[in-house]
CSV table of C-alpha atoms in Angstrom, one decimal:
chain,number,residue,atom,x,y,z
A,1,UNK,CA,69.4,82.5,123.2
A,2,UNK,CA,66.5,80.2,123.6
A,3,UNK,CA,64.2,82.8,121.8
A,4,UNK,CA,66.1,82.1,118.8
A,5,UNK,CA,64.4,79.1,118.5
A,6,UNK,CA,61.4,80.5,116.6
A,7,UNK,CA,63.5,81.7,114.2
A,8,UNK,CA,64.8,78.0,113.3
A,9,UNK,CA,61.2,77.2,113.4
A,10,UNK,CA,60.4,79.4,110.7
A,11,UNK,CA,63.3,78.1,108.3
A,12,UNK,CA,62.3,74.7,109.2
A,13,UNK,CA,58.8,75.3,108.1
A,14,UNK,CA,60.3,77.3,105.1
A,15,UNK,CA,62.4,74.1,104.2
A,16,UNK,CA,59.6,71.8,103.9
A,17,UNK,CA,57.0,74.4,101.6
A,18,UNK,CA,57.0,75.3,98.9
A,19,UNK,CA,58.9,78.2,99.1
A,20,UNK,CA,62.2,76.4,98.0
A,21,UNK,CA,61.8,75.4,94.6
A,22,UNK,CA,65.3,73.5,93.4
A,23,UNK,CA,67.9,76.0,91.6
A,24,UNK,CA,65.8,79.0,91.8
A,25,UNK,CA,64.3,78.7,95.1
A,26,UNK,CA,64.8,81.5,97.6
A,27,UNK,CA,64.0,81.4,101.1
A,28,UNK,CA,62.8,85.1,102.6
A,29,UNK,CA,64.4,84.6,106.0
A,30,UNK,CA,67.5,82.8,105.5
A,31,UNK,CA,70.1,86.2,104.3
A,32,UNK,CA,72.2,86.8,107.0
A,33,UNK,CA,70.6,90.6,107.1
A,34,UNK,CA,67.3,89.0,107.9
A,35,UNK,CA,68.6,86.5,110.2
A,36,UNK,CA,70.3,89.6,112.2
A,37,UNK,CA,67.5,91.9,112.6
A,38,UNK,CA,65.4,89.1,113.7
A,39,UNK,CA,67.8,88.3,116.6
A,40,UNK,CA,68.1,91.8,117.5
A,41,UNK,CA,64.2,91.9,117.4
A,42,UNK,CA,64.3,88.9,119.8
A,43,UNK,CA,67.4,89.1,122.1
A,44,UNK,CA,68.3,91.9,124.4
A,45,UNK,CA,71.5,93.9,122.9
A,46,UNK,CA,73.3,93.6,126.1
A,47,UNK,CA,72.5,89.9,126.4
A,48,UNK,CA,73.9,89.9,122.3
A,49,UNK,CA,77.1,91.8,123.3
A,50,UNK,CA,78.2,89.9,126.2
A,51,UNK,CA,77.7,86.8,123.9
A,52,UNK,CA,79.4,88.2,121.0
A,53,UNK,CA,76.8,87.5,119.3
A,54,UNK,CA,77.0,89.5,116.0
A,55,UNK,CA,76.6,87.9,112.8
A,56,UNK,CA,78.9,88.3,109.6
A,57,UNK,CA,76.9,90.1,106.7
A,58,UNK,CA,76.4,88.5,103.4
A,59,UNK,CA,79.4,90.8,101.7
A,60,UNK,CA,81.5,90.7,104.2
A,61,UNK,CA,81.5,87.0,104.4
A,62,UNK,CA,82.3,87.1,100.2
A,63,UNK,CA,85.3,88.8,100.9
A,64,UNK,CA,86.7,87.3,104.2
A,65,UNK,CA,86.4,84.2,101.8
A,66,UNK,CA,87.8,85.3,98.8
A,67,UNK,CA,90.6,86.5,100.7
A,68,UNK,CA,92.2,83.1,101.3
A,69,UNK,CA,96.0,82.8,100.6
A,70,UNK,CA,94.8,79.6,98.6
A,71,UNK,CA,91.4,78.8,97.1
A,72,UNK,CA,89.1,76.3,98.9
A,73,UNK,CA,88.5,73.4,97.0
A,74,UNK,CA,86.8,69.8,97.6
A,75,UNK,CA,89.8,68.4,99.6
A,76,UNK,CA,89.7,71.5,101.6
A,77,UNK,CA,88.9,71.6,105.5
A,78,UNK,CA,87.4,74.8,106.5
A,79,UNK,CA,87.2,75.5,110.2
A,80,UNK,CA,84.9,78.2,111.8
A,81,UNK,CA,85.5,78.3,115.9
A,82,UNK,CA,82.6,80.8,116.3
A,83,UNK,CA,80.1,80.3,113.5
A,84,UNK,CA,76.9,82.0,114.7
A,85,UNK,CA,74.5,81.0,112.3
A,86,UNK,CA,76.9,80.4,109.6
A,87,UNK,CA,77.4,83.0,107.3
A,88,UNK,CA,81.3,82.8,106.7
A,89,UNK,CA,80.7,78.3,106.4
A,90,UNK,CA,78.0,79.2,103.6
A,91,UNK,CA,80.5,81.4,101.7
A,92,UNK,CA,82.7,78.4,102.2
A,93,UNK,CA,80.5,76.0,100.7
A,94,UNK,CA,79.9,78.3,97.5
A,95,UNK,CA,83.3,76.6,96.7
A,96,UNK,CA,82.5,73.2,96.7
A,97,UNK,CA,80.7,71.2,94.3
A,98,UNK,CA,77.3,70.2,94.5
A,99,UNK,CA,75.8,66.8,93.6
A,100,UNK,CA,72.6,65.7,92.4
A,101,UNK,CA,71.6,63.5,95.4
A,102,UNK,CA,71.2,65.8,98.5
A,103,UNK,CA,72.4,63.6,100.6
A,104,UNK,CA,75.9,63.1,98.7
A,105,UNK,CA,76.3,66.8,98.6
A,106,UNK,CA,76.0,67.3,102.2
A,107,UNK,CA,78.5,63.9,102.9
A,108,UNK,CA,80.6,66.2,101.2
A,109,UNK,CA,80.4,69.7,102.8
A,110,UNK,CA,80.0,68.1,106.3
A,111,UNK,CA,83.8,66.9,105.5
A,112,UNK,CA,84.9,70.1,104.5
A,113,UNK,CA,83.2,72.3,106.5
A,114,UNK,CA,83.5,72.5,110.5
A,115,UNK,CA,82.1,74.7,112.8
A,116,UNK,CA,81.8,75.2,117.0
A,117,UNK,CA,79.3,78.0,118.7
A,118,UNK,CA,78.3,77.7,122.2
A,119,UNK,CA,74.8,77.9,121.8
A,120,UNK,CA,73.1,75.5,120.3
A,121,UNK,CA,70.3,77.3,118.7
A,122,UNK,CA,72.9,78.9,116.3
A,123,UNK,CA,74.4,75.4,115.5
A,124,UNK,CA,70.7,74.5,114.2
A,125,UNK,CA,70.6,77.6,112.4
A,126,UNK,CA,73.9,76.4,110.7
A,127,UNK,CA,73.0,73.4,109.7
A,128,UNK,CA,69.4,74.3,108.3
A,129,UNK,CA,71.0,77.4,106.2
A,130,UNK,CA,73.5,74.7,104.8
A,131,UNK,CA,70.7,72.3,104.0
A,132,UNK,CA,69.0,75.6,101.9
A,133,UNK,CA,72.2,76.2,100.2
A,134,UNK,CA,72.5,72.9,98.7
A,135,UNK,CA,68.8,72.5,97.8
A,136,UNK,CA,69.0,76.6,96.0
A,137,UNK,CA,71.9,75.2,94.3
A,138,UNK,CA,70.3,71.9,93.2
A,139,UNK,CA,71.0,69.5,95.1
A,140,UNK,CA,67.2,67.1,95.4
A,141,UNK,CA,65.8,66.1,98.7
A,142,UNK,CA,66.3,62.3,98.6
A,143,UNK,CA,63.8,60.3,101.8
A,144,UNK,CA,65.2,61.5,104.7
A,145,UNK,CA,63.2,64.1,106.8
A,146,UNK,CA,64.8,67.1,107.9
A,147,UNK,CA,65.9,66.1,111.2
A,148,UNK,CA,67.8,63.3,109.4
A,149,UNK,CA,69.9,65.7,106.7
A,150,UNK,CA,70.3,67.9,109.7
A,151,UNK,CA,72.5,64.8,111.6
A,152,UNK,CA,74.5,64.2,108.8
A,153,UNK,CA,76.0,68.2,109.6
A,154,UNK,CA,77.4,66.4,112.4
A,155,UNK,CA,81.0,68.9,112.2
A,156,UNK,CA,78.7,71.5,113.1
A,157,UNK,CA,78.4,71.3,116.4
A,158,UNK,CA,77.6,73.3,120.2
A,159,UNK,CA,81.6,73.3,121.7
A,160,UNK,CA,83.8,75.5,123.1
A,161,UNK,CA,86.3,76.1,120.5
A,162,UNK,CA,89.1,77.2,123.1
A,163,UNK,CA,89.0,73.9,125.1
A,164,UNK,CA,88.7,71.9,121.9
A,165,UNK,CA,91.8,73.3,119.9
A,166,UNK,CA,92.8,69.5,118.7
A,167,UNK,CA,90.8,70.1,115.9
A,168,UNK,CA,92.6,73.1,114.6
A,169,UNK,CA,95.5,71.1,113.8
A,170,UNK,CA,93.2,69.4,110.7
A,171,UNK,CA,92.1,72.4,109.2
A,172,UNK,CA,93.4,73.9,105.7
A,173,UNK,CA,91.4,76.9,106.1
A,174,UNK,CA,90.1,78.8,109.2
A,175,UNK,CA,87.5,81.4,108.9
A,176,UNK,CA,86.6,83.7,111.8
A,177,UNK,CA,84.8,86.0,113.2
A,178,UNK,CA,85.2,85.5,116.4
A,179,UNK,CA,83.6,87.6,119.6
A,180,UNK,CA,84.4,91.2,120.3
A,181,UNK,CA,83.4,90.9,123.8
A,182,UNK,CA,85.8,91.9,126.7
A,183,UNK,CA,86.0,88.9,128.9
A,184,UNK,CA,88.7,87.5,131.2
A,185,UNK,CA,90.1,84.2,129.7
A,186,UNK,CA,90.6,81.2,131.1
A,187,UNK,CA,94.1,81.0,130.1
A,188,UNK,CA,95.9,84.6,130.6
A,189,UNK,CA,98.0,85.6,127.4
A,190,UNK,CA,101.1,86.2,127.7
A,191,UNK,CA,100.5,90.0,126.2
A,192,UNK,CA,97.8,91.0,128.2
A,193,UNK,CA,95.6,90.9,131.3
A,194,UNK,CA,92.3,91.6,132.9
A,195,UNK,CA,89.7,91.8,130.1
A,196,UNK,CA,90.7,91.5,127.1
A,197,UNK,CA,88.9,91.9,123.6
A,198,UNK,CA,88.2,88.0,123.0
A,199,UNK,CA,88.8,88.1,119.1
A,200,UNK,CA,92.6,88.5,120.1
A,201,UNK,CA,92.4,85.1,121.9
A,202,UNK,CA,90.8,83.3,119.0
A,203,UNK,CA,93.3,84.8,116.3
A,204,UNK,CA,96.3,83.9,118.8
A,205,UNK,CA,94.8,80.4,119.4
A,206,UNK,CA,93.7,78.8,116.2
A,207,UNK,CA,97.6,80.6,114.6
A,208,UNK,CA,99.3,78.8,117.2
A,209,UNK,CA,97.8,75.8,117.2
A,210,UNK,CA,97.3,75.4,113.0
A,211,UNK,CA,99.7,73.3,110.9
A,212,UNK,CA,101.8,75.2,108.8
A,213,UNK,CA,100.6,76.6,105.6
A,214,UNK,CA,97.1,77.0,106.7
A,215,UNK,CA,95.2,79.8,105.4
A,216,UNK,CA,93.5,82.2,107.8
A,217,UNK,CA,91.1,84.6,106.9
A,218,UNK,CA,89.7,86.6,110.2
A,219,UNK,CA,87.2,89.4,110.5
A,220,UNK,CA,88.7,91.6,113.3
A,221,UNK,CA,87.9,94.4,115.2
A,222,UNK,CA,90.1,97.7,114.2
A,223,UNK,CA,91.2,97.7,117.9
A,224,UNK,CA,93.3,94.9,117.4
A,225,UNK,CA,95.2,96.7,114.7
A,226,UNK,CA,95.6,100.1,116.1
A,227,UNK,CA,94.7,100.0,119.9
A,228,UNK,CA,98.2,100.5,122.4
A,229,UNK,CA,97.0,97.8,124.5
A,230,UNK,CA,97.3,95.4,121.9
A,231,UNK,CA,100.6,95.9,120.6
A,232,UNK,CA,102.7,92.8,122.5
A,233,UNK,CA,99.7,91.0,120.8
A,234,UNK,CA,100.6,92.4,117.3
A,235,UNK,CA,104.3,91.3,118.1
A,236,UNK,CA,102.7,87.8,118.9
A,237,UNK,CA,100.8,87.6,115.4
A,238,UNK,CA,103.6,88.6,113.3
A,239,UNK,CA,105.7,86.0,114.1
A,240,UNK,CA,104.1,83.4,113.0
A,241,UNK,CA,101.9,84.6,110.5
A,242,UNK,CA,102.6,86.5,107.8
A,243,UNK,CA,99.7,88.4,106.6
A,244,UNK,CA,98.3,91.5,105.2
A,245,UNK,CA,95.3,93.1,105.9
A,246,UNK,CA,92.2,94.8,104.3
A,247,UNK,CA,90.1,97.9,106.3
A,248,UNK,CA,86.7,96.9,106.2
A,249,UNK,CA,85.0,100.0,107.3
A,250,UNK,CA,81.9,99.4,109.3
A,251,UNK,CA,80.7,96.2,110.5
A,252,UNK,CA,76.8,96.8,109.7
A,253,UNK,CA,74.7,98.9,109.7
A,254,UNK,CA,73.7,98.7,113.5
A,255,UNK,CA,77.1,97.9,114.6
A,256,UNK,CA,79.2,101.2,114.7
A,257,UNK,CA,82.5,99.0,115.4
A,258,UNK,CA,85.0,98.9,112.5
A,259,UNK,CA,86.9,95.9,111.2
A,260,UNK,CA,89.7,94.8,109.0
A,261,UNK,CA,90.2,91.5,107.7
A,262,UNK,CA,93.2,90.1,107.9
A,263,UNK,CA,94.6,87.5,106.1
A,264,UNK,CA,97.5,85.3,105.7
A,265,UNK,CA,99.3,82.0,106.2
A,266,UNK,CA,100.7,80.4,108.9
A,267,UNK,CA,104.4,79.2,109.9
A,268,UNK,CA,106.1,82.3,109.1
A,269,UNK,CA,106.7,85.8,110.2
A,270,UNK,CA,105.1,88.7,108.8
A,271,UNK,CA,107.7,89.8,106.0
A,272,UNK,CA,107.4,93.4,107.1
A,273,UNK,CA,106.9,93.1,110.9
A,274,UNK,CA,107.4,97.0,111.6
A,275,UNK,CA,104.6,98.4,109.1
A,276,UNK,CA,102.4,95.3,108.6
A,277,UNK,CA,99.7,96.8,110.9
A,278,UNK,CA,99.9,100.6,111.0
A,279,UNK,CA,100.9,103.3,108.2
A,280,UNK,CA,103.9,104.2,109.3
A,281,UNK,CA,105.5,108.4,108.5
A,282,UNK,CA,108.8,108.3,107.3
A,283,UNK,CA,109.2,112.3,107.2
A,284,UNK,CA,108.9,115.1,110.0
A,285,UNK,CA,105.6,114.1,112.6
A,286,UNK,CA,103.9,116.0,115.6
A,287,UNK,CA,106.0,113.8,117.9
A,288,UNK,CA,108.8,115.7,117.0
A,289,UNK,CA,107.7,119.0,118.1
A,290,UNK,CA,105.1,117.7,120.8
A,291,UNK,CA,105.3,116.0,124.0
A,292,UNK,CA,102.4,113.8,123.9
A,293,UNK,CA,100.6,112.1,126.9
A,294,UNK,CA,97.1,111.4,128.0
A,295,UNK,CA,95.2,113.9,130.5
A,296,UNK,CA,96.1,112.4,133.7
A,297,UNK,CA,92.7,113.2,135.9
A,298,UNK,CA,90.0,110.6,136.5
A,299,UNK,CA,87.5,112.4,137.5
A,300,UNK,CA,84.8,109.6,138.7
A,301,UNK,CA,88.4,108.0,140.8
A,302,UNK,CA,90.4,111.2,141.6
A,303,UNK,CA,89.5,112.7,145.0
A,304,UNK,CA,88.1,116.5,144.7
A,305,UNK,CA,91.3,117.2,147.4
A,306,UNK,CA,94.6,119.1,147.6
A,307,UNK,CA,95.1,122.2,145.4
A,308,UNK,CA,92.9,123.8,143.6
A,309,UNK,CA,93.7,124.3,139.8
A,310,UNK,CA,92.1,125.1,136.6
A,311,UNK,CA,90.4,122.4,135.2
A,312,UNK,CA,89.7,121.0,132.0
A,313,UNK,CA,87.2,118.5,130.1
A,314,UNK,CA,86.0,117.8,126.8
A,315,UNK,CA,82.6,119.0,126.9
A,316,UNK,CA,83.5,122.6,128.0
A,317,UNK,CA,86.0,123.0,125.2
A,318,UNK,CA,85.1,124.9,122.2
A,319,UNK,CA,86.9,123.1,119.1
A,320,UNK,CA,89.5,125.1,116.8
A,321,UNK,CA,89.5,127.7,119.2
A,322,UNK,CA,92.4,129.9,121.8
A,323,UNK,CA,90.9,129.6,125.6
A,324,UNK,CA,91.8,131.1,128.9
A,325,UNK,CA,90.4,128.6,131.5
A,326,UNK,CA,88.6,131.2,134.2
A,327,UNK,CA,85.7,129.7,135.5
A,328,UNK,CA,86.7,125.3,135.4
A,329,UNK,CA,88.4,124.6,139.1
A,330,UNK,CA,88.6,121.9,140.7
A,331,UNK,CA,90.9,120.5,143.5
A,332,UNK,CA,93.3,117.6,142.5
A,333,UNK,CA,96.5,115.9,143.5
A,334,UNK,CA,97.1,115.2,139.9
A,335,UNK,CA,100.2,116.1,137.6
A,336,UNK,CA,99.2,119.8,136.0
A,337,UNK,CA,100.2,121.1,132.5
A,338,UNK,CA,101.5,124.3,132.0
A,339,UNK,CA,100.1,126.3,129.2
A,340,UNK,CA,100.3,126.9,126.3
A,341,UNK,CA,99.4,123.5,125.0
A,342,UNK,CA,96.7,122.0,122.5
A,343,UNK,CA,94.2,119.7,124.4
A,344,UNK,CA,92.6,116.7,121.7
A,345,UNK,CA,89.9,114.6,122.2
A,346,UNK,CA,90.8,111.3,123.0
A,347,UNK,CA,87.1,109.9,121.8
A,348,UNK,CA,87.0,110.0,118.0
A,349,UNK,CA,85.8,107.8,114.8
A,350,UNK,CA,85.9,107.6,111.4
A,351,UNK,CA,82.6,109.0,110.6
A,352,UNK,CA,83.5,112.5,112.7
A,353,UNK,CA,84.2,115.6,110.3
A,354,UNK,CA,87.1,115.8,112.4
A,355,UNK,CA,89.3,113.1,113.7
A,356,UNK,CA,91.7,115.2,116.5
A,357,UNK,CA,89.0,117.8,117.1
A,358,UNK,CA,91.5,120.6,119.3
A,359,UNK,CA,91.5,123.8,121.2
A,360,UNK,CA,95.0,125.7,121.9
A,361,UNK,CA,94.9,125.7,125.8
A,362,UNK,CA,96.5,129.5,126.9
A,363,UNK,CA,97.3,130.8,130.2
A,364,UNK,CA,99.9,131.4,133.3
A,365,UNK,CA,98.7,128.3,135.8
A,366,UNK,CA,99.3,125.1,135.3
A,367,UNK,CA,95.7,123.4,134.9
A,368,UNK,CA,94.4,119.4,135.7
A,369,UNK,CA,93.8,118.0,132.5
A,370,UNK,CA,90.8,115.1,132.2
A,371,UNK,CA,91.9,111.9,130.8
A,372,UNK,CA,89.2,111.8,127.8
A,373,UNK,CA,91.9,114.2,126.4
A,374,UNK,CA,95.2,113.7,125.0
A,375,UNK,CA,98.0,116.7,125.8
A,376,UNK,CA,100.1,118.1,123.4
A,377,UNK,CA,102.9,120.6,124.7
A,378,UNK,CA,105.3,122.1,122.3
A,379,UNK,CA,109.2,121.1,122.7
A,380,UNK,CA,109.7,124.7,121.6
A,381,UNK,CA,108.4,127.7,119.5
A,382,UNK,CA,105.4,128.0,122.2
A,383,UNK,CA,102.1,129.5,121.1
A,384,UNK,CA,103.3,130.1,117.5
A,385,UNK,CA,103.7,126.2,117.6
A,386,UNK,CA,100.6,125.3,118.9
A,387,UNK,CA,99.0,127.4,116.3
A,388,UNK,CA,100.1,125.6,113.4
A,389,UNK,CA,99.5,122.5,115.3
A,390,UNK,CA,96.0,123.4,115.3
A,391,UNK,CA,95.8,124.3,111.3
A,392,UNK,CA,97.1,120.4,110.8
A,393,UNK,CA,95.3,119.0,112.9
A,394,UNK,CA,92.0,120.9,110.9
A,395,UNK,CA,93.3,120.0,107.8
A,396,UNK,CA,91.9,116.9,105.6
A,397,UNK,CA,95.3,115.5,105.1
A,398,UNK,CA,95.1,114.7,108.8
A,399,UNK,CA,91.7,113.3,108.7
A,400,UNK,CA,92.7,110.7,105.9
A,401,UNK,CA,95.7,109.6,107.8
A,402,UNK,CA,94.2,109.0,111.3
A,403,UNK,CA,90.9,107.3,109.1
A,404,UNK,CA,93.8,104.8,107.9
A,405,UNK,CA,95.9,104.6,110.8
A,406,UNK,CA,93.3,103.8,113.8
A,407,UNK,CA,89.3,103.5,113.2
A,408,UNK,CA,88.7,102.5,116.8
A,409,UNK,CA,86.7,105.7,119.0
A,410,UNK,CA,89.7,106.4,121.2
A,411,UNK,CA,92.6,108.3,119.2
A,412,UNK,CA,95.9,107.1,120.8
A,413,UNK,CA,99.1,108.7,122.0
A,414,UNK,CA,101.4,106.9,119.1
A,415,UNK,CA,98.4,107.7,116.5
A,416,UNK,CA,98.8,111.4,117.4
A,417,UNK,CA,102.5,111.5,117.6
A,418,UNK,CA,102.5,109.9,114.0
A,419,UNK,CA,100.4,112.6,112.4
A,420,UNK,CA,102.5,114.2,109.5
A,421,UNK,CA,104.2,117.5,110.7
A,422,UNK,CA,104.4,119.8,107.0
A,423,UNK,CA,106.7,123.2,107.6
């Protein structure tokens, strides 16, 4: 990240012109919009993903803050374990009083506000945007040179938040939006293995490890919420905080992930553990006139051997349509379906016209279905079943559900299942 470094040059620079002028001064590069496209300008997007490195925008830092259980005030202590550049501390410090004197104001916000981030270049990009706050918001510059204000921030600071979880215990508020990366973690959770989407770790860490009645305000990744891998982790979260939760819809602009923010206190269980996550259908659902499962053929793993079988994928499929699978074979020790059945595609988001895009699979020989796909054979009623199936899975009651219940790209098995069944 050492090419960020020209970007803190620039504020620095900005900081000392005239371009901030006491109450009404503005700053052209200090938004958090600018401060993004500049370090996607400067940092390879690979190098930004396997850092996590994406930055909370201006809006959705308003509302991750003005979500808090209980209003930050001057006594508060705010704790971000990931701040990046500090967007979600400088909606913090909106809440706290400003002095005359520079220097008192930031005595003040450096005892409410704390904030790790392994690379140091952020850090300085935290502290300088919180020296530009307090000046727009005017507070004077007293005789101390920049590098001086900038070691008074000394809560802001380049640490690992997960081997320095002692200081979660102080806070009143934590604030995060913590990494979406996949990593393996140094400490295996007790819900999952391998990689694992990193966000879960911080949310589990900092709830486990705050004092009770802290407020929590987190900026999640939709996965979280409605992924199957992450459902022992749900079971975690609820039971010790109890929360509610927000869909945030797109990250940003560049960023085609979707979030919710969630939001809650700590030291109790969520007060409706079974619904708190996912909308839930009380009625009649596809589950109970479909057996559901995921296409069971890997085709870059599976070996092209044993007996040869129809074959299906999700790029020959024609959507919304009846096919008889002729000319797809391929050899595979698989399980086979039996037809007829309606094949979905597994990869689906909330900005598709359709969110369980289908075709009504027909035919005498059982066929090797891809596992991009989820299955869907009837229970009973056959082909007349899978026809209907098809005209609710078309129909824009079933697009609004599946847009609340997962906004992740994969559709899941439960997700499916729960879709509303109408006679």
């Amino acid at each position: 990240m050492k090419a960020f470094s020209s970007v803190n040059d620039e504020i620095r620079v900005a900081l000392i012109s005239s371009e901030v002028r006491g109450i009404n001064g503005s700053c052209h590069i200090i938004s958090a919009e600018d401060i993004d496209k500049k370090v996607r300008d400067l940092i390879p997007i690979e190098d930004l993903r396997t850092a996590g490195a994406f930055f909370t925008g201006d809006t959705l830092a308003d509302k991750a803050i003005g979500n808090f259980p209980k209003q930050i005030q001057a006594n508060s202590v705010c704790f971000d374990p990931a701040c990046g550049v500090g967007n979600l501390l400088i909606s913090a410090s909106k809440c706290l009083p400003v002095f005359p004197s520079l220097d008192e104001t930031i005595e003040l916000w450096n005892q409410c506000l704390i904030g790790f981030d392994l690379h140091q270049e952020f850090v300085e990009c935290t502290k300088l945007r919180l020296i530009h706050e307090a000046i727009s918001r005017g507070a004077k510059k007293a005789n101390k040179s920049l590098d001086q204000l900038e070691v008074l921030f000394d809560n802001i600071e380049k640490k690992d938040a997960l081997n320095n979880l002692q200081v979660v215990a102080r806070a009143t508020h934590l604030l995060l939006n913590p990494p979406f990366s996949l990593k393996i973690p140094n400490r295996p959770p007790s819900w999952g293995s391998g990689k694992v989407n990193m966000a879960a770790v911080f949310l589990e860490e900092m709830v486990r490890n705050a004092s009770c009645g802290t407020s929590v305000s987190a900026i999640l990744p939709d996965v979280l919420r409605s992924g199957s891998r992450y459902s022992k982790w749900r079971k975690v979260i609820s039971s010790s905080l109890d929360f509610s939760f927000e869909i945030s819809g797109k990250f940003d602009q560049r960023t085609d992930i979707d979030v919710i923010n969630v939001y809650g206190s700590v030291g109790k269980p969520c007060a409706e553990p079974r619904n708190c996550w996912l909308n839930t259908v009380n009625g009649d659902s596809v589950g109970n006139h479909f057996k559901a499962s995921v296409g069971p053929l890997v085709a870059y793993r599976d070996k092209e051997e044993g007996q040869e079988s129809p074959y299906i994928y999700p790029g020959m499929l024609d959507k919304w349509s009846e096919s008889y699978i002729e000319n797809s074979w391929r050899k595979t020790r698989s399980k086979l379906t039996l037809p007829p059945f309606v094949a979905v595609n597994r990869t689906s988001g909330p900005r598709d016209n359709f969110r369980a895009a289908a075709t009504i699979i027909k035919g005498t020989k059982p066929v090797a279905v891809e596992n991009h796909l989820i299955i869907l054979s009837p229970k009973k009623g056959g082909l007349a079943s899978c026809r209907k199936l098809l005209r609710i899975l078309k129909s824009s009651e079933t697009n609004s559900f599946l847009n609340e219940r997962i906004r992740c790209r994969h559709l899941t098995v439960d997700s499916v299942k729960n879709i509303p069944w109408e006679e």
